[in-house]
Coordinates of C-alpha atoms and ligand atoms in Angstrom, one line a residue:
M1 CA 9.4 -29.7 0.4
R2 CA 11.1 -26.4 0.2
K3 CA 14.9 -26.4 0.5
P4 CA 16.1 -24.1 3.3
I5 CA 18.2 -21.1 2.3
I6 CA 20.6 -19.3 4.7
A7 CA 22.0 -16.1 3.4
G8 CA 24.6 -13.9 5.1
N9 CA 24.4 -10.2 4.5
W10 CA 27.8 -8.8 5.3
K11 CA 26.6 -5.3 4.7
M12 CA 29.6 -2.9 4.6
F13 CA 31.9 -5.1 6.7
K14 CA 35.2 -7.0 6.1
T15 CA 38.2 -6.2 4.0
R16 CA 39.4 -8.4 1.2
D17 CA 41.8 -10.4 3.4
E18 CA 39.2 -10.9 6.1
A19 CA 36.8 -12.1 3.5
I20 CA 39.3 -14.6 2.1
E21 CA 40.1 -15.8 5.6
F22 CA 36.3 -16.4 6.2
M23 CA 36.0 -18.5 3.0
Y24 CA 39.1 -20.5 4.1
Q25 CA 37.5 -21.2 7.5
V26 CA 34.0 -22.2 6.3
S27 CA 34.6 -23.9 3.0
E28 CA 35.2 -27.5 4.3
S29 CA 32.2 -27.3 6.7
M30 CA 29.4 -26.3 4.4
P31 CA 26.7 -28.9 4.1
S32 CA 25.6 -30.2 0.7
N33 CA 23.6 -27.9 -1.5
Q34 CA 21.2 -30.7 -1.9
L35 CA 20.2 -30.0 1.7
V36 CA 20.5 -26.3 2.1
D37 CA 21.4 -23.3 -0.1
S38 CA 24.1 -21.3 1.7
V39 CA 25.0 -17.8 0.4
I40 CA 27.2 -14.9 1.4
C41 CA 26.2 -11.5 0.1
A42 CA 29.2 -9.1 0.1
Q43 CA 30.3 -5.7 -1.1
A44 CA 30.8 -5.6 -4.8
P45 CA 34.6 -5.1 -5.0
M46 CA 35.3 -8.3 -3.1
M47 CA 33.0 -10.3 -5.3
R48 CA 35.7 -11.6 -7.6
C49 CA 37.9 -12.9 -4.9
L50 CA 35.0 -14.6 -3.2
I51 CA 33.7 -16.2 -6.4
K52 CA 37.1 -17.7 -7.1
R53 CA 36.8 -19.4 -3.7
Q54 CA 33.1 -20.4 -3.7
G55 CA 32.1 -24.0 -4.2
Q56 CA 28.8 -25.7 -5.1
N57 CA 27.9 -25.6 -1.4
L58 CA 28.6 -21.9 -0.7
R59 CA 27.5 -19.3 -3.3
I60 CA 28.0 -15.6 -3.5
G61 CA 25.5 -12.8 -3.8
A62 CA 25.4 -9.0 -4.2
Q63 CA 23.6 -6.6 -1.9
N64 CA 22.2 -4.4 -4.5
L65 CA 22.0 -3.8 -8.3
C66 CA 21.0 -1.0 -10.6
Y67 CA 17.6 -1.3 -12.4
E68 CA 19.3 -0.5 -15.7
D69 CA 21.7 -2.9 -17.4
Q70 CA 24.2 -0.2 -18.6
G71 CA 24.5 3.5 -19.1
A72 CA 25.4 6.7 -17.5
Y73 CA 24.7 5.7 -13.9
T74 CA 27.9 6.6 -12.0
G75 CA 28.6 4.5 -9.0
E76 CA 25.9 1.9 -9.8
I77 CA 26.4 -1.9 -10.4
S78 CA 24.6 -3.6 -13.2
G79 CA 23.0 -7.0 -13.1
Q80 CA 24.8 -7.7 -16.4
L81 CA 28.2 -7.2 -14.7
L82 CA 27.2 -9.3 -11.7
K83 CA 26.1 -12.1 -14.0
S84 CA 29.4 -11.9 -15.9
Y85 CA 31.2 -12.5 -12.6
N86 CA 29.1 -15.6 -12.0
V87 CA 27.3 -14.0 -9.1
D88 CA 24.2 -16.1 -8.3
Y89 CA 22.1 -14.0 -5.8
V90 CA 21.2 -10.4 -5.2
I91 CA 19.5 -8.8 -2.3
I92 CA 16.8 -6.3 -3.3
G93 CA 15.0 -3.8 -1.2
H94 CA 16.9 -4.3 2.0
S95 CA 15.5 -1.9 4.7
E96 CA 18.8 -0.1 4.8
R97 CA 18.5 0.6 1.1
R98 CA 14.9 1.7 1.5
N99 CA 15.5 3.9 4.6
I100 CA 19.0 5.3 4.1
F101 CA 19.1 5.4 0.3
G102 CA 15.5 6.2 -0.5
E103 CA 14.5 3.0 -2.4
T104 CA 10.8 2.7 -2.9
D105 CA 8.5 -0.2 -3.9
E106 CA 8.7 1.1 -7.4
T107 CA 12.6 0.9 -7.6
V108 CA 12.4 -2.5 -5.9
N109 CA 10.2 -3.7 -8.7
K110 CA 12.5 -2.3 -11.3
K111 CA 15.5 -3.8 -9.7
L112 CA 13.7 -7.1 -9.4
K113 CA 13.0 -7.1 -13.1
A114 CA 16.7 -6.2 -13.8
A115 CA 17.8 -9.2 -11.6
L116 CA 15.4 -11.6 -13.4
R117 CA 16.4 -10.3 -16.8
N118 CA 20.0 -11.1 -16.0
E119 CA 19.3 -14.5 -14.5
L120 CA 20.2 -13.5 -11.0
L121 CA 18.3 -15.1 -8.0
P122 CA 16.7 -12.2 -6.1
I123 CA 16.2 -12.1 -2.4
V124 CA 13.4 -9.5 -2.0
C125 CA 13.2 -7.9 1.5
V126 CA 10.0 -6.6 3.1
G127 CA 9.2 -5.6 6.7
E128 CA 7.6 -3.1 8.9
H129 CA 8.8 -0.4 11.3
L130 CA 8.2 -0.8 15.0
E131 CA 5.6 2.0 15.0
E132 CA 3.7 0.2 12.2
R133 CA 3.7 -3.0 14.2
E134 CA 2.5 -1.3 17.3
N135 CA -0.3 0.3 15.3
N136 CA -1.4 -3.1 13.9
L137 CA -0.3 -2.0 10.4
T138 CA 2.2 -4.9 9.7
N139 CA 0.0 -6.8 7.3
K140 CA -1.0 -3.6 5.5
V141 CA 2.6 -2.6 5.1
L142 CA 3.6 -6.1 3.9
T143 CA 0.8 -6.2 1.4
K144 CA 1.8 -2.8 -0.1
Q145 CA 5.4 -3.8 -0.3
I146 CA 4.7 -7.2 -1.9
K147 CA 2.2 -5.9 -4.4
G148 CA 4.6 -3.1 -5.3
A149 CA 7.6 -5.3 -5.6
F150 CA 5.9 -8.0 -7.7
A151 CA 3.9 -5.7 -10.1
D152 CA 4.0 -7.4 -13.5
I153 CA 6.0 -10.4 -12.2
S154 CA 4.6 -13.7 -13.6
A155 CA 4.0 -16.9 -11.7
I156 CA 6.9 -18.5 -13.7
E157 CA 9.2 -15.7 -12.6
M158 CA 8.2 -16.2 -9.0
E159 CA 9.8 -19.7 -9.1
N160 CA 13.3 -18.1 -8.8
I161 CA 12.5 -15.5 -6.2
V162 CA 13.2 -15.8 -2.4
L163 CA 11.3 -13.5 -0.1
A164 CA 12.9 -12.2 3.2
Y165 CA 10.6 -11.0 6.0
E166 CA 12.7 -8.6 8.0
P167 CA 10.9 -6.5 10.6
I168 CA 13.0 -3.3 10.6
W169 CA 12.9 -3.0 14.4
A170 CA 14.7 -6.4 14.7
I171 CA 17.6 -5.7 12.3
G172 CA 20.9 -5.1 13.9
T173 CA 19.2 -4.3 17.2
G174 CA 19.6 -7.6 19.0
K175 CA 15.8 -7.6 19.3
T176 CA 14.6 -10.7 17.5
A177 CA 10.9 -11.1 16.7
T178 CA 9.7 -14.1 18.6
A179 CA 9.5 -17.3 16.6
E180 CA 5.7 -16.9 16.8
Q181 CA 5.7 -13.3 15.5
A182 CA 8.1 -14.3 12.6
E183 CA 5.9 -17.3 11.7
E184 CA 2.7 -15.3 11.8
S185 CA 4.1 -12.7 9.4
C186 CA 5.7 -15.4 7.1
A187 CA 2.3 -17.3 7.1
F188 CA 0.6 -14.0 6.2
I189 CA 3.0 -13.5 3.3
R190 CA 2.5 -17.0 2.0
K191 CA -1.3 -16.5 2.1
L192 CA -0.9 -13.2 0.2
I193 CA 1.2 -14.9 -2.4
K194 CA -1.5 -17.6 -2.7
E195 CA -4.1 -14.9 -3.4
M196 CA -1.8 -13.3 -6.0
Y197 CA -0.4 -16.4 -7.7
G198 CA -2.3 -19.5 -6.5
L199 CA -1.4 -22.5 -4.4
V200 CA 1.4 -23.9 -6.4
V201 CA 3.5 -20.7 -6.3
A202 CA 2.6 -20.1 -2.6
D203 CA 3.7 -23.7 -1.7
Q204 CA 7.0 -23.5 -3.5
I205 CA 8.2 -19.9 -2.7
R206 CA 10.9 -19.7 0.0
I207 CA 10.4 -17.2 2.8
Q208 CA 13.3 -16.3 5.0
Y209 CA 13.1 -14.5 8.4
G210 CA 15.7 -11.9 9.1
G211 CA 16.4 -9.8 12.2
S212 CA 19.1 -10.5 14.8
V213 CA 19.2 -14.3 13.9
K214 CA 22.1 -16.0 15.7
P215 CA 23.0 -19.5 16.8
A216 CA 21.0 -19.0 20.1
N217 CA 17.7 -18.5 18.3
I218 CA 18.0 -20.0 14.8
D219 CA 16.8 -23.5 15.8
E220 CA 13.5 -22.2 17.1
I221 CA 12.9 -19.9 14.2
I222 CA 13.8 -22.4 11.4
A223 CA 11.5 -25.0 13.0
K224 CA 8.4 -22.9 12.0
E225 CA 6.3 -24.2 9.2
N226 CA 6.4 -21.1 7.0
I227 CA 10.0 -20.1 7.6
D228 CA 12.4 -21.6 5.1
G229 CA 15.6 -20.0 6.1
A230 CA 17.2 -16.8 7.4
L231 CA 18.8 -13.6 6.1
I232 CA 21.5 -12.9 8.6
G233 CA 23.5 -9.8 9.1
G234 CA 25.8 -9.5 12.1
A235 CA 26.1 -13.2 13.1
S236 CA 27.0 -14.2 9.5
L237 CA 30.4 -12.3 9.8
D238 CA 31.7 -15.0 12.2
P239 CA 32.7 -18.2 10.5
E240 CA 31.8 -20.5 13.4
K241 CA 28.4 -18.9 13.8
F242 CA 27.7 -19.1 10.1
I243 CA 28.7 -22.8 10.0
Y244 CA 26.3 -23.5 13.0
M245 CA 23.4 -21.7 11.4
V246 CA 23.6 -23.4 8.0
N247 CA 23.8 -26.7 9.7
A248 CA 20.8 -25.8 11.9
A249 CA 18.8 -25.3 8.6
V250 CA 19.8 -28.8 7.4
K251 CA 17.9 -30.2 10.4
K252 CA 14.6 -28.6 9.3
Ligands
PEP1 C1 20.2 -8.0 7.7 O1 21.2 -7.4 7.5 O2 19.4 -8.3 6.8 C2 19.9 -8.4 9.1 C3 18.9 -9.2 9.4 O3 20.9 -8.0 10.0 P1 21.0 -8.6 11.5 O4 21.0 -10.1 11.4 O5 22.3 -8.1 12.0 O6 19.9 -8.1 12.4

C-alpha cells in the first residue's frame, strides 16, 4: 500500500500575508498524515513563515535547490539552508525550470543528489511536450529523463524519492491528460523503475500525476492503480480546493 501524496506547487504566486491566510484557512482541515502526505511548495522567502505554521499534517517544500551545498553561487538556494529551516520536500526538474531556466537531465541528477545529501525528500518531475506525444515519443522521452535523473542513485535512495509525471502540454493550460493517458504513462514509469531497480522499489515508489488537476477531475485521476497522488499548481492556491483535493486522496 502506497500512501498518497498531494503537493501544491504555488510557483511564483502569493505574498507573505496571503500565504499566512492560506495556512490559517486549511490547517484545521488537513487529514491525518497517516492517510495522506500533504505538502505546499512555496517561494523560498516565505518558507520561514510557513514552517512556523505547518503541522504534522501539512508540510512545506521548496520549488528548487542548487546542486552545490555552499559557495559563490549568487541567487541560488542550498539544500543545506533548506534543511536548516526544517523544509521537508523539494521539487526538482519541474518543466518550468527545464524550459525557462535551461535545466537538463544532468542538472536534475546533480540537484537530486544534493537533495538526498541534505535529507530532503525530492519530488522529481518528468514529462513530454505535446509534439513529442503526438509523435509517439512519450515513452522515449520519459526513459531518457528518468535514466538521466537517476544516474548513480541507489535502490535504497529511491525509497525517499517521489516521481511526478507532468505532461508539459497539460501544465497550467486547463488541458488535463485523460485519467487513462495519465495512468498509461505512470504505469510505464513504474515498469521502467522495475527494470532499473527491481520489483520492491517499483512497488513502493510513489508516482504523482500533475497537469491541471482540480476538484472536478482529481477523483477520477487518483482512482487509477499507478497514480499515488498529484502535483497541483493553479488549483492548490485556493484553500477550499486544496482541502477538497487532499481529502479526495484519502479515499484512494
Ligand atoms: C505544476 O505546477 O506542476 C502544475 C501541474 O500546474 P497546474 O496544476 O496549474 O497545471
